[in-house]
């Protein structure tokens, strides 16, 4: 997955919106409405610009990445300072023997993703899973020990050279990635294939951390030196990590060439910074050479699977990688990839570089120009409104996608939220992570599910709210910007601006700014309420009649102003004096009708924070003065 702060070359991406999105998406996805009784999947192949099954029916793959499982990325685990999996392992080795560390990783991999997670994805209507892999999963325990010796002191060139010599010797002796050894990587792939087949879902094999590392970002590559996949030579002068990568895909092809549940082989995740500034070419010739070797190697195993190519610049730039430029013997069943983060969803926006594919218009134009399928292997890390807009735009263009990522620690951006666990470097933290990451202990983020699977105009209660009663301000309805709420900054569309859409980064994943407030009902507060913003709440009025509304808030340096409406009925407005101390302002409302209604809170003039809205039933006019 893309580092959260790195630059991305070129412009960004585009999207449309249709009210029929949810129905159409359900129709395309519910080929996987499992779990179902296992049926043999239909193998996929390319037919011009489409991916089709054995009957010729188009299959649009829309799914989820199960990242953070077989390769840990620090930011998703809340261990940003450790930056990469090898640094996490290095930290553990300071306080435990290697055998104990390996035992923890066996437990972690057994529990982080299980059949229950895959069944859950199927129930939401997704039809594929992308499986990010680390090459070290295909090493024997003895071979992985050699890599661990480098992890203990990665700046020690002698240790790294010794590891490379060992890899060369194992390579020459045919002792690498031999599937008969029952290596971990093959077992995990077999499990995911079995779980997905039972749900009529496809699998994408993604070499997320290639031997040597395909870029400069260790969080993605888990590399010891930047770009060693492209640079490191062994004592024989060979680009040994490239030879290893080819050998690994040969072994994967030998094992899975007849497996129809696997849709795509994703050769190398997000190669990046292959450029003259890093001692490489300006025209992707290194990528062309390796991809052509990989295509030939897989086809030499009589493996017909679809092969996914990822461009330079985190998977997006394809200069010198178009079908006419590749030197592979067989260029059928190729698919081209885009990774979409922090970019525009405007469907008309074009990057001037036709080989830069993270904008929807560029993806569609490239597909048409070269008559090859395109697919978005990763997208996400944004607000729910951006998710919904992106899905609509990709759907309108018949482009499949795979969302990143299924699980995150203490984050609303993932499908499943893992509770904070402490530190991976303590026994208590590790035990808590193993416990908290289990599917049954994760919290579903319903607003993410809504953004990815519902139509543009969908809205529904986030909580059951009744009047009389108290409403926590952050419990506004599910739905996108302009439907259930409006915020002046609802989606991040410029990779250069890292400002989070939810500036409090708590509770929900919309543009609404929400921060922890332990002393308030619900434990959270809406912040930075600007003029013109609004929130919708679906409420059930159980007692008809007049009400007193109380709003608990923190004013701002200038006077504020709020208004309320119930459906089309204005309920009045209330001025908020300037100040910094929390206060409660009130407004007497006209009679409210019983039943379910939409309550709208509009910010006429800004206030700093809003904690809750309380609605107290008042006696009706006929009841006043009654004995």
Coordinates of C-alpha atoms in Angstrom, one line a residue:
X1 CA 0.0 0.0 0.0
X2 CA 1.1 3.6 -0.6
X3 CA 2.9 5.4 2.2
X4 CA 0.5 8.0 3.6
X5 CA 2.8 11.0 3.0
X6 CA 4.7 10.2 -0.2
X7 CA 4.3 12.2 -3.4
X8 CA 2.5 10.6 -6.4
X9 CA 3.5 11.6 -9.9
X10 CA 1.0 13.1 -12.2
X11 CA -2.6 14.4 -11.6
X12 CA -5.3 12.5 -9.8
X13 CA -8.5 10.8 -10.5
X14 CA -12.1 11.2 -11.4
X15 CA -15.6 10.0 -10.5
X16 CA -19.3 10.2 -11.3
X17 CA -22.3 9.6 -9.2
X18 CA -25.5 7.7 -10.0
X19 CA -28.5 7.0 -7.7
X20 CA -28.7 3.5 -9.0
X21 CA -25.2 2.6 -7.9
X22 CA -26.2 0.4 -5.0
X23 CA -28.6 -1.7 -7.0
X24 CA -26.1 -2.1 -9.9
X25 CA -23.2 -2.8 -7.6
X26 CA -25.2 -5.4 -5.7
X27 CA -26.1 -7.1 -9.0
X28 CA -22.4 -7.2 -10.1
X29 CA -21.1 -8.3 -6.7
X30 CA -23.6 -10.7 -5.4
X31 CA -22.1 -13.5 -7.4
X32 CA -20.3 -13.8 -4.0
X33 CA -23.2 -13.6 -1.6
X34 CA -21.8 -16.4 0.5
X35 CA -20.8 -18.2 2.4
X36 CA -22.2 -20.7 0.0
X37 CA -21.6 -24.3 -0.7
X38 CA -18.3 -24.5 -2.6
X39 CA -18.6 -24.6 -6.4
X40 CA -15.8 -24.7 -8.8
X41 CA -15.0 -21.2 -10.0
X42 CA -14.9 -20.3 -13.6
X43 CA -11.3 -19.3 -14.8
X44 CA -10.9 -15.8 -16.0
X45 CA -9.2 -14.5 -19.1
X46 CA -8.9 -11.3 -21.1
X47 CA -11.2 -10.7 -24.1
X48 CA -10.0 -7.4 -25.6
X49 CA -10.5 -4.7 -22.8
X50 CA -12.7 -7.0 -20.7
X51 CA -12.1 -9.7 -18.1
X52 CA -14.5 -12.5 -18.8
X53 CA -15.2 -16.0 -17.4
X54 CA -15.2 -19.2 -19.4
X55 CA -18.7 -18.5 -20.7
X56 CA -17.7 -15.0 -22.0
X57 CA -19.6 -13.2 -19.2
X58 CA -17.8 -10.0 -18.1
X59 CA -16.6 -10.2 -14.5
X60 CA -15.8 -6.9 -12.8
X61 CA -13.6 -7.6 -9.7
X62 CA -14.5 -5.5 -6.7
X63 CA -13.0 -6.5 -3.4
X64 CA -10.8 -5.9 -0.5
X65 CA -7.1 -6.1 0.3
X66 CA -6.2 -8.2 3.4
X67 CA -3.0 -6.2 4.0
X68 CA -1.2 -6.1 7.3
X69 CA -1.5 -9.8 7.7
X70 CA 1.3 -11.6 5.8
X71 CA 3.3 -8.3 5.6
X72 CA 2.9 -5.8 8.4
X73 CA 2.8 -2.1 7.5
X74 CA 3.6 0.0 10.5
X75 CA 1.0 2.7 10.2
X76 CA -1.9 0.3 10.0
X77 CA -0.7 -1.3 13.3
X78 CA -0.2 2.1 15.0
X79 CA 3.6 1.6 15.2
X80 CA 4.6 4.4 12.8
X81 CA 8.0 5.0 14.5
X82 CA 9.1 1.4 13.7
X83 CA 8.4 2.1 10.0
X84 CA 8.7 -1.5 8.6
X85 CA 8.2 -5.1 9.5
X86 CA 11.9 -5.8 9.8
X87 CA 12.2 -3.0 12.4
X88 CA 9.3 -4.4 14.3
X89 CA 11.1 -7.8 14.3
X90 CA 14.3 -6.1 15.3
X91 CA 12.7 -4.5 18.3
X92 CA 11.3 -7.9 19.4
X93 CA 14.7 -9.5 19.1
X94 CA 16.1 -7.1 21.6
X95 CA 13.9 -8.7 24.3
X96 CA 13.3 -12.3 23.2
X97 CA 15.0 -15.2 21.4
X98 CA 14.4 -15.7 17.7
X99 CA 12.3 -18.8 18.3
X100 CA 9.9 -16.9 20.5
X101 CA 9.5 -14.1 17.9
X102 CA 8.8 -16.7 15.2
X103 CA 6.2 -18.3 17.5
X104 CA 4.5 -14.9 17.9
X105 CA 4.3 -14.5 14.1
X106 CA 2.8 -17.9 13.7
X107 CA 0.1 -16.9 16.2
X108 CA -0.4 -13.6 14.5
X109 CA -0.9 -15.1 11.1
X110 CA -3.2 -17.7 12.4
X111 CA -5.5 -15.1 13.9
X112 CA -5.3 -11.8 12.1
X113 CA -7.2 -13.1 9.0
X114 CA -9.4 -16.2 9.2
X115 CA -12.3 -17.7 7.3
X116 CA -14.6 -15.5 9.4
X117 CA -13.1 -12.3 7.8
X118 CA -13.5 -13.7 4.3
X119 CA -17.1 -14.8 5.0
X120 CA -17.8 -11.2 6.2
X121 CA -16.4 -9.7 3.0
X122 CA -18.6 -12.0 1.0
X123 CA -21.7 -11.0 3.0
X124 CA -21.1 -7.4 2.0
X125 CA -21.1 -8.4 -1.6
X126 CA -17.4 -8.2 -2.5
X127 CA -16.3 -10.7 -5.1
X128 CA -12.5 -10.8 -4.7
X129 CA -9.7 -10.6 -2.2
X130 CA -6.2 -9.3 -2.9
X131 CA -3.6 -11.1 -0.8
X132 CA -0.4 -9.1 -0.1
X133 CA 2.6 -11.4 0.3
X134 CA 6.2 -11.1 1.7
X135 CA 8.7 -13.2 -0.1
X136 CA 10.2 -14.4 3.2
X137 CA 7.0 -16.5 3.7
X138 CA 8.5 -18.8 1.0
X139 CA 11.8 -19.3 2.7
X140 CA 12.4 -22.4 4.9
X141 CA 13.0 -21.7 8.6
X142 CA 16.7 -22.0 8.1
X143 CA 16.7 -19.6 5.2
X144 CA 14.5 -17.1 7.1
X145 CA 17.0 -17.4 10.0
X146 CA 19.7 -16.1 7.6
X147 CA 17.5 -13.1 6.8
X148 CA 16.9 -12.5 10.5
X149 CA 20.7 -12.3 11.1
X150 CA 20.6 -9.2 8.8
X151 CA 17.6 -7.8 10.7
X152 CA 19.7 -7.8 13.9
X153 CA 22.2 -5.4 12.3
X154 CA 21.0 -4.3 8.8
X155 CA 23.6 -1.6 8.4
X156 CA 26.3 -4.2 8.6
X157 CA 27.4 -4.7 5.0
X158 CA 29.2 -7.9 5.8
X159 CA 26.0 -9.5 7.1
X160 CA 24.0 -8.4 4.1
X161 CA 26.7 -9.7 1.7
X162 CA 26.7 -13.0 3.5
X163 CA 22.9 -13.3 3.1
X164 CA 23.2 -12.5 -0.6
X165 CA 25.9 -15.2 -1.0
X166 CA 23.6 -17.7 0.7
X167 CA 20.7 -16.8 -1.5
X168 CA 22.9 -17.2 -4.5
X169 CA 24.0 -20.7 -3.3
X170 CA 20.5 -21.8 -2.6
X171 CA 19.4 -20.5 -6.0
X172 CA 22.0 -22.4 -7.8
X173 CA 21.3 -25.5 -5.9
X174 CA 17.6 -25.3 -6.6
X175 CA 16.8 -25.0 -2.9
X176 CA 14.6 -21.8 -3.0
X177 CA 10.8 -21.7 -2.9
X178 CA 10.4 -25.4 -3.4
X179 CA 6.7 -26.0 -2.8
X180 CA 7.3 -29.6 -1.6
X181 CA 8.7 -28.2 1.6
X182 CA 5.2 -27.1 2.8
X183 CA 6.3 -23.5 3.1
X184 CA 4.2 -21.0 5.1
X185 CA 3.4 -18.9 2.0
X186 CA 1.8 -21.8 0.1
X187 CA -0.2 -22.8 3.2
X188 CA -1.7 -19.3 3.6
X189 CA -2.5 -19.0 -0.1
X190 CA -4.2 -22.4 0.0
X191 CA -6.3 -21.3 3.0
X192 CA -7.4 -18.1 1.3
X193 CA -8.2 -19.9 -1.9
X194 CA -10.3 -22.5 0.0
X195 CA -12.2 -19.8 2.0
X196 CA -12.8 -17.6 -1.1
X197 CA -13.9 -20.6 -3.3
X198 CA -16.5 -21.4 -0.6
X199 CA -17.9 -17.9 -1.1
X200 CA -17.5 -17.8 -4.9
X201 CA -14.9 -15.1 -4.6
X202 CA -11.7 -14.7 -6.6
X203 CA -8.2 -14.2 -5.2
X204 CA -5.4 -12.0 -6.4
X205 CA -1.8 -13.0 -5.4
X206 CA 0.2 -9.8 -4.8
X207 CA 4.0 -9.9 -4.2
X208 CA 3.9 -6.9 -1.9
X209 CA 7.5 -7.3 -0.6
X210 CA 9.7 -8.6 -3.4
X211 CA 13.2 -9.9 -2.8
X212 CA 15.5 -6.9 -2.3
X213 CA 12.7 -4.4 -2.3
X214 CA 11.1 -2.8 -5.4
X215 CA 11.3 0.8 -4.2
X216 CA 12.6 3.2 -1.5
X217 CA 9.7 2.9 1.0
X218 CA 10.7 0.2 3.6
X219 CA 7.2 0.2 5.0
X220 CA 5.9 -1.3 1.7
X221 CA 9.0 -3.3 0.6
X222 CA 10.5 -4.3 4.0
X223 CA 13.8 -3.8 2.2
X224 CA 17.2 -3.3 3.8
X225 CA 18.5 -1.0 1.0
X226 CA 16.5 1.1 -1.3
X227 CA 15.8 -0.4 -4.8
X228 CA 18.0 -3.5 -4.3
X229 CA 15.7 -5.5 -6.5
X230 CA 17.1 -3.4 -9.4
X231 CA 20.7 -2.9 -8.2
X232 CA 22.1 -5.7 -6.0
X233 CA 24.4 -8.0 -7.8
X234 CA 25.9 -11.2 -6.4
X235 CA 29.5 -12.5 -6.7
X236 CA 28.7 -13.7 -10.2
X237 CA 27.5 -10.3 -11.3
X238 CA 23.8 -11.4 -11.4
X239 CA 20.9 -9.2 -10.4
X240 CA 20.2 -11.9 -7.9
X241 CA 17.0 -10.5 -6.4
X242 CA 15.5 -10.4 -9.8
X243 CA 16.5 -14.0 -10.4
X244 CA 14.8 -14.9 -7.1
X245 CA 11.7 -13.1 -8.1
X246 CA 11.5 -15.0 -11.3
X247 CA 12.1 -18.3 -9.5
X248 CA 9.4 -17.5 -7.0
X249 CA 6.8 -16.8 -9.7
X250 CA 7.8 -20.0 -11.5
X251 CA 7.0 -22.0 -8.3
X252 CA 3.8 -20.2 -7.8
X253 CA 2.8 -20.9 -11.3
X254 CA 3.7 -24.5 -11.0
X255 CA 1.5 -24.9 -8.0
X256 CA -1.5 -22.8 -9.0
X257 CA -1.6 -22.9 -12.8
X258 CA -4.9 -24.9 -12.8
X259 CA -6.5 -23.0 -9.9
X260 CA -9.5 -21.1 -11.3
X261 CA -10.2 -19.3 -8.0
X262 CA -7.1 -17.2 -8.5
X263 CA -8.0 -14.4 -10.9
X264 CA -4.7 -12.5 -11.2
X265 CA -1.0 -12.7 -10.5
X266 CA 0.1 -9.2 -9.3
X267 CA 3.9 -9.6 -10.1
X268 CA 5.3 -6.6 -8.0
X269 CA 3.4 -4.2 -5.8
X270 CA 4.0 -0.5 -6.3
X271 CA 7.5 -0.2 -7.8
X272 CA 8.6 3.4 -7.2
X273 CA 11.5 5.8 -7.6
X274 CA 13.0 4.0 -10.5
X275 CA 14.6 7.1 -12.0
X276 CA 17.9 8.8 -12.7
X277 CA 18.0 10.4 -9.3
X278 CA 18.3 6.8 -7.9
X279 CA 20.8 5.6 -10.5
X280 CA 18.2 4.0 -12.8
X281 CA 16.8 4.8 -16.2
X282 CA 14.2 7.5 -17.0
X283 CA 12.0 5.2 -19.1
X284 CA 11.2 2.2 -17.0
X285 CA 13.6 -0.1 -18.9
X286 CA 14.4 -2.0 -15.7
X287 CA 10.7 -2.7 -15.1
X288 CA 10.2 -3.7 -18.8
X289 CA 13.1 -6.2 -18.6
X290 CA 11.8 -7.9 -15.4
X291 CA 8.2 -7.9 -16.4
X292 CA 9.1 -9.5 -19.7
X293 CA 11.1 -12.2 -17.9
X294 CA 8.2 -12.8 -15.4
X295 CA 5.6 -13.2 -18.2
X296 CA 7.8 -15.7 -20.0
X297 CA 8.6 -17.6 -16.8
X298 CA 4.9 -18.0 -15.9
X299 CA 3.9 -19.0 -19.5
X300 CA 6.7 -21.5 -19.6
X301 CA 4.9 -23.4 -16.8
X302 CA 1.8 -23.6 -19.1
X303 CA 0.0 -21.2 -16.8
X304 CA -2.7 -19.1 -18.5
X305 CA -3.6 -16.8 -15.6
X306 CA -4.3 -13.1 -16.0
X307 CA -1.0 -11.2 -15.2
X308 CA -1.3 -7.8 -13.6
X309 CA 1.5 -5.2 -14.3
X310 CA 2.1 -2.3 -12.0
X311 CA 3.7 0.9 -13.3
X312 CA 6.5 3.0 -11.7
X313 CA 5.4 5.7 -9.3
X314 CA 3.6 3.5 -6.9
X315 CA 1.9 1.4 -9.6
X316 CA 0.7 4.1 -12.0
X317 CA 3.2 5.1 -14.7
X318 CA 3.6 2.9 -17.8
X319 CA 6.1 4.6 -20.1
X320 CA 7.9 1.9 -22.1
X321 CA 5.6 -0.7 -20.5
X322 CA 2.7 -0.7 -23.0
X323 CA 2.0 -4.0 -24.8
X324 CA 4.0 -2.9 -27.9
X325 CA 7.1 -2.2 -25.8
X326 CA 7.3 -5.4 -23.8
X327 CA 9.7 -8.0 -25.0
X328 CA 7.8 -11.0 -23.7
X329 CA 6.9 -13.7 -26.2
X330 CA 3.3 -14.0 -25.2
X331 CA 1.5 -10.8 -24.4
X332 CA -2.0 -12.2 -24.0
X333 CA -4.0 -12.0 -20.7
X334 CA -2.2 -8.9 -19.4
X335 CA -4.0 -6.5 -17.1
X336 CA -2.8 -2.9 -16.3
X337 CA -3.2 -1.4 -12.8
X338 CA -3.7 1.9 -11.1
X339 CA -3.5 2.7 -7.4
X340 CA -5.8 5.6 -6.5
X341 CA -5.0 7.7 -3.4
X342 CA -5.6 11.4 -2.6
X343 CA -6.7 12.3 -6.2
X344 CA -9.6 13.8 -7.9
X345 CA -12.7 11.8 -8.8
X346 CA -13.7 14.1 -11.6
X347 CA -14.5 11.7 -14.5
X348 CA -13.5 14.2 -17.1
X349 CA -10.0 15.1 -15.6
X350 CA -7.1 13.8 -17.7
X351 CA -3.5 13.6 -16.8
X352 CA -1.4 14.9 -19.8
X353 CA 0.7 11.8 -19.6
X354 CA -1.5 9.1 -21.2
X355 CA 0.6 6.4 -19.4
X356 CA -0.2 7.8 -16.0
X357 CA -3.1 5.7 -14.9
X358 CA -4.5 6.8 -11.5
X359 CA -7.1 9.1 -13.0
X360 CA -10.3 7.4 -14.2
X361 CA -10.3 9.0 -17.6
X362 CA -6.7 7.9 -18.2
X363 CA -7.5 4.3 -17.1
X364 CA -10.4 4.2 -19.6
X365 CA -8.5 5.8 -22.4
X366 CA -5.5 3.4 -21.9
X367 CA -7.9 0.5 -21.9
X368 CA -9.4 1.7 -25.2
X369 CA -6.1 2.5 -26.8
X370 CA -4.4 -0.8 -26.1
X371 CA -7.5 -3.0 -25.8
X372 CA -6.4 -4.5 -22.5
X373 CA -8.3 -4.7 -19.2
X374 CA -7.5 -2.2 -16.4
X375 CA -8.0 -2.7 -12.7
X376 CA -7.5 -0.6 -9.6
X377 CA -5.6 -2.8 -7.2
X378 CA -5.6 -0.4 -4.3
X379 CA -7.7 2.6 -3.4
X380 CA -8.8 4.1 -0.2
X381 CA -7.1 6.0 2.7
X382 CA -9.5 8.9 2.4
X383 CA -13.0 9.9 3.6
X384 CA -16.2 8.0 3.1
X385 CA -17.4 10.6 0.7
X386 CA -14.3 10.1 -1.4
X387 CA -14.8 6.4 -1.3
X388 CA -18.4 6.7 -2.5
X389 CA -17.5 9.1 -5.3
X390 CA -14.6 6.9 -6.4
X391 CA -16.7 3.7 -6.5
X392 CA -19.4 5.5 -8.5
X393 CA -16.9 6.8 -11.0
X394 CA -15.2 3.5 -11.4
X395 CA -18.5 1.7 -11.6
X396 CA -19.7 4.0 -14.4
X397 CA -16.5 3.2 -16.3
X398 CA -16.8 -0.6 -15.7
X399 CA -13.5 -0.6 -13.9
X400 CA -13.0 -3.0 -11.0
X401 CA -11.2 -2.1 -7.8
X402 CA -9.9 -3.5 -4.6
X403 CA -10.2 -1.4 -1.4
X404 CA -7.3 -0.8 1.0
X405 CA -7.5 -2.1 3.8
X406 CA -9.7 -4.5 5.7
X407 CA -8.3 -3.8 9.2
X408 CA -6.7 -0.8 10.9
X409 CA -5.8 -0.1 14.5
X410 CA -8.0 2.6 16.0
X411 CA -9.0 3.9 12.6
X412 CA -12.3 4.6 10.9
X413 CA -10.8 4.3 7.4
X414 CA -10.7 0.5 7.4
X415 CA -13.6 -1.9 7.1
X416 CA -12.8 -3.3 10.5
X417 CA -11.4 -1.3 13.5
X418 CA -8.9 -3.0 15.8
X419 CA -9.0 -1.6 19.3
X420 CA -5.7 -0.1 20.6
X421 CA -3.4 -2.7 22.2
X422 CA -0.4 -0.9 23.6
X423 CA 3.0 -1.8 22.2
X424 CA 4.1 -4.7 20.0
X425 CA 7.4 -4.7 21.9
X426 CA 5.8 -5.8 25.2
X427 CA 4.3 -9.2 26.1
X428 CA 1.1 -7.5 27.2
X429 CA 0.8 -5.5 23.9
X430 CA 1.4 -8.5 21.8
X431 CA -1.2 -10.6 23.7
X432 CA -3.7 -7.7 23.3
X433 CA -3.1 -7.4 19.6
X434 CA -3.7 -11.1 19.0
X435 CA -6.9 -10.8 21.0
X436 CA -8.1 -7.5 19.5
X437 CA -7.4 -8.4 15.9
X438 CA -9.7 -11.5 15.9
X439 CA -12.7 -10.9 13.6
X440 CA -15.2 -11.3 16.5
X441 CA -13.4 -8.6 18.5
X442 CA -13.1 -6.0 15.7
X443 CA -15.6 -3.2 15.3
X444 CA -17.3 -2.9 11.9
X445 CA -17.1 0.7 10.6
X446 CA -20.7 0.9 9.2
X447 CA -20.1 4.2 7.4
X448 CA -17.3 2.6 5.3
X449 CA -19.6 -0.3 4.4
X450 CA -22.3 2.2 3.4
X451 CA -19.8 4.3 1.3
X452 CA -18.7 1.3 -0.7
X453 CA -22.0 -0.6 -1.2
X454 CA -24.9 1.9 -1.1
X455 CA -26.4 4.3 -3.8
X456 CA -25.4 7.9 -3.8
X457 CA -28.6 9.2 -2.1
X458 CA -28.6 6.5 0.6
X459 CA -29.1 7.6 4.2
X460 CA -30.0 5.7 7.3
X461 CA -29.7 6.2 11.1
X462 CA -26.3 5.8 12.5
X463 CA -27.9 5.3 16.0
X464 CA -31.5 4.8 17.1
X465 CA -32.5 8.3 18.3
X466 CA -35.7 9.1 20.0
X467 CA -37.4 12.4 21.2
X468 CA -37.6 13.3 24.0
X469 CA -34.0 12.4 24.6
X470 CA -30.4 13.4 24.1
X471 CA -28.5 13.1 20.8
X472 CA -24.7 13.0 20.8
X473 CA -23.7 15.5 18.1
X474 CA -21.4 13.0 16.2
X475 CA -24.3 10.5 15.8
X476 CA -25.6 12.1 12.6
X477 CA -27.0 9.8 9.9
X478 CA -25.0 7.4 7.6
X479 CA -24.6 8.8 4.1
X480 CA -22.4 10.9 2.1
X481 CA -21.7 14.7 2.0
X482 CA -24.7 16.6 0.8
X483 CA -27.1 13.8 1.9
X484 CA -26.5 13.2 5.6
X485 CA -24.1 16.1 6.4
X486 CA -22.2 18.8 4.7
X487 CA -18.7 19.8 5.6
X488 CA -16.5 22.3 3.8
X489 CA -13.6 19.8 3.5
X490 CA -15.1 16.3 2.9
X491 CA -12.5 14.6 0.8
X492 CA -8.7 14.8 0.2
X493 CA -8.0 15.3 -3.5
X494 CA -4.4 16.8 -3.4
X495 CA -1.7 14.4 -2.4
X496 CA 0.5 17.4 -1.4
X497 CA -2.0 18.4 1.3
X498 CA -2.0 15.9 4.2
X499 CA -4.7 17.6 6.2
X500 CA -7.1 14.9 7.4
X501 CA -10.7 15.3 6.4
X502 CA -11.8 14.6 10.0
X503 CA -9.4 16.9 11.7
X504 CA -10.1 15.2 15.1
X505 CA -9.4 11.8 13.5
X506 CA -11.8 10.1 15.9
X507 CA -15.0 8.0 15.8
X508 CA -16.0 8.3 12.1
X509 CA -14.4 8.7 8.7
X510 CA -16.4 11.6 7.1
X511 CA -15.5 15.2 6.6
X512 CA -17.1 16.0 9.9
X513 CA -14.4 16.9 12.4
X514 CA -14.9 14.7 15.5
X515 CA -12.6 14.5 18.6
X516 CA -12.7 12.5 21.8
X517 CA -14.6 14.1 24.7
X518 CA -14.7 11.6 27.5
X519 CA -16.9 13.8 29.8
X520 CA -19.7 14.1 27.3
X521 CA -22.5 11.6 26.4
X522 CA -21.2 9.3 23.7
X523 CA -17.6 10.3 24.4
X524 CA -17.0 12.5 21.3
X525 CA -17.6 16.0 20.1
X526 CA -18.0 17.7 16.7
X527 CA -15.5 20.5 16.2
X528 CA -14.7 23.4 13.8
X529 CA -18.4 23.9 12.7
X530 CA -18.2 26.5 9.9
X531 CA -21.0 28.6 8.4
X532 CA -23.0 26.6 5.9
X533 CA -22.2 23.2 7.3
X534 CA -25.1 20.9 8.6
X535 CA -25.9 17.6 10.1
X536 CA -29.0 15.3 9.6
X537 CA -30.3 13.0 12.3
X538 CA -33.1 10.5 11.8
X539 CA -35.3 10.8 14.9
X540 CA -38.4 9.0 16.2
X541 CA -40.7 11.5 18.0
X542 CA -42.5 9.3 20.5
X543 CA -44.4 12.2 22.1
X544 CA -46.1 14.8 19.9
X545 CA -46.2 18.3 21.1
X546 CA -44.0 21.3 21.9
X547 CA -40.4 20.8 23.0
X548 CA -37.5 22.7 24.5
X549 CA -34.2 22.1 22.6
X550 CA -30.9 22.5 24.5
X551 CA -27.6 22.5 22.7
X552 CA -24.4 22.0 24.7
X553 CA -21.5 23.7 22.9
X554 CA -18.3 25.7 23.0
X555 CA -18.7 29.1 21.3
X556 CA -16.0 30.8 19.3
X557 CA -14.3 34.2 19.4
X558 CA -17.1 35.7 17.4
X559 CA -20.9 35.2 17.9
X560 CA -22.3 32.0 16.4
X561 CA -25.8 31.1 15.2
X562 CA -27.5 27.7 14.8
X563 CA -30.8 26.7 13.3
X564 CA -33.0 23.6 13.5
X565 CA -35.5 22.1 11.1
X566 CA -37.7 19.0 11.1
X567 CA -38.1 17.9 7.5
X568 CA -39.4 20.9 5.7
X569 CA -40.5 22.6 8.9
X570 CA -38.3 25.3 10.3
X571 CA -38.0 25.0 14.1
X572 CA -36.3 28.3 14.6
X573 CA -32.7 29.5 15.3
X574 CA -30.7 30.4 18.3
X575 CA -27.8 32.9 18.7
X576 CA -24.6 31.9 20.5
X577 CA -22.7 34.6 22.3
X578 CA -19.0 34.7 21.7
X579 CA -16.8 33.1 24.3
X580 CA -14.5 30.2 25.1
X581 CA -16.3 28.4 28.0
X582 CA -18.7 25.5 27.4
X583 CA -22.3 26.6 27.6
X584 CA -25.9 25.4 26.9
X585 CA -28.2 27.4 24.7
X586 CA -31.9 26.7 24.4
X587 CA -34.7 27.2 21.9
X588 CA -38.4 26.6 22.4
X589 CA -39.8 24.6 19.5
X590 CA -43.3 24.4 18.0
X591 CA -45.3 21.2 18.3
X592 CA -43.5 18.3 16.7
X593 CA -45.5 15.5 15.1
X594 CA -45.1 12.0 16.3
X595 CA -43.2 9.5 14.0
X596 CA -39.9 9.2 12.2
X597 CA -38.4 12.4 10.8
X598 CA -35.2 14.0 9.6
X599 CA -33.9 16.6 12.1
X600 CA -31.5 19.1 10.5
X601 CA -29.0 21.2 12.4
X602 CA -27.5 24.0 10.3
X603 CA -24.5 26.2 11.2
X604 CA -25.5 29.8 10.3
X605 CA -22.4 31.3 12.0
X606 CA -19.5 29.3 13.3
X607 CA -19.1 27.7 16.7
X608 CA -16.0 25.8 18.0
X609 CA -17.5 22.6 19.3
X610 CA -20.9 20.9 19.7
X611 CA -21.4 18.1 22.3
X612 CA -25.1 17.2 22.4
X613 CA -28.7 18.2 21.6
X614 CA -31.3 17.5 24.2
X615 CA -35.0 17.6 23.5
X616 CA -37.4 18.0 26.5
X617 CA -41.1 17.6 26.0
X618 CA -43.1 20.6 27.2
X619 CA -46.8 20.6 28.3
X620 CA -49.1 21.6 25.5
X621 CA -51.1 24.8 25.7
X622 CA -54.2 23.0 26.9
X623 CA -52.3 21.4 29.7
X624 CA -50.8 24.6 31.2
X625 CA -52.4 25.5 34.5
X626 CA -54.3 22.3 34.7
X627 CA -54.8 21.1 38.3

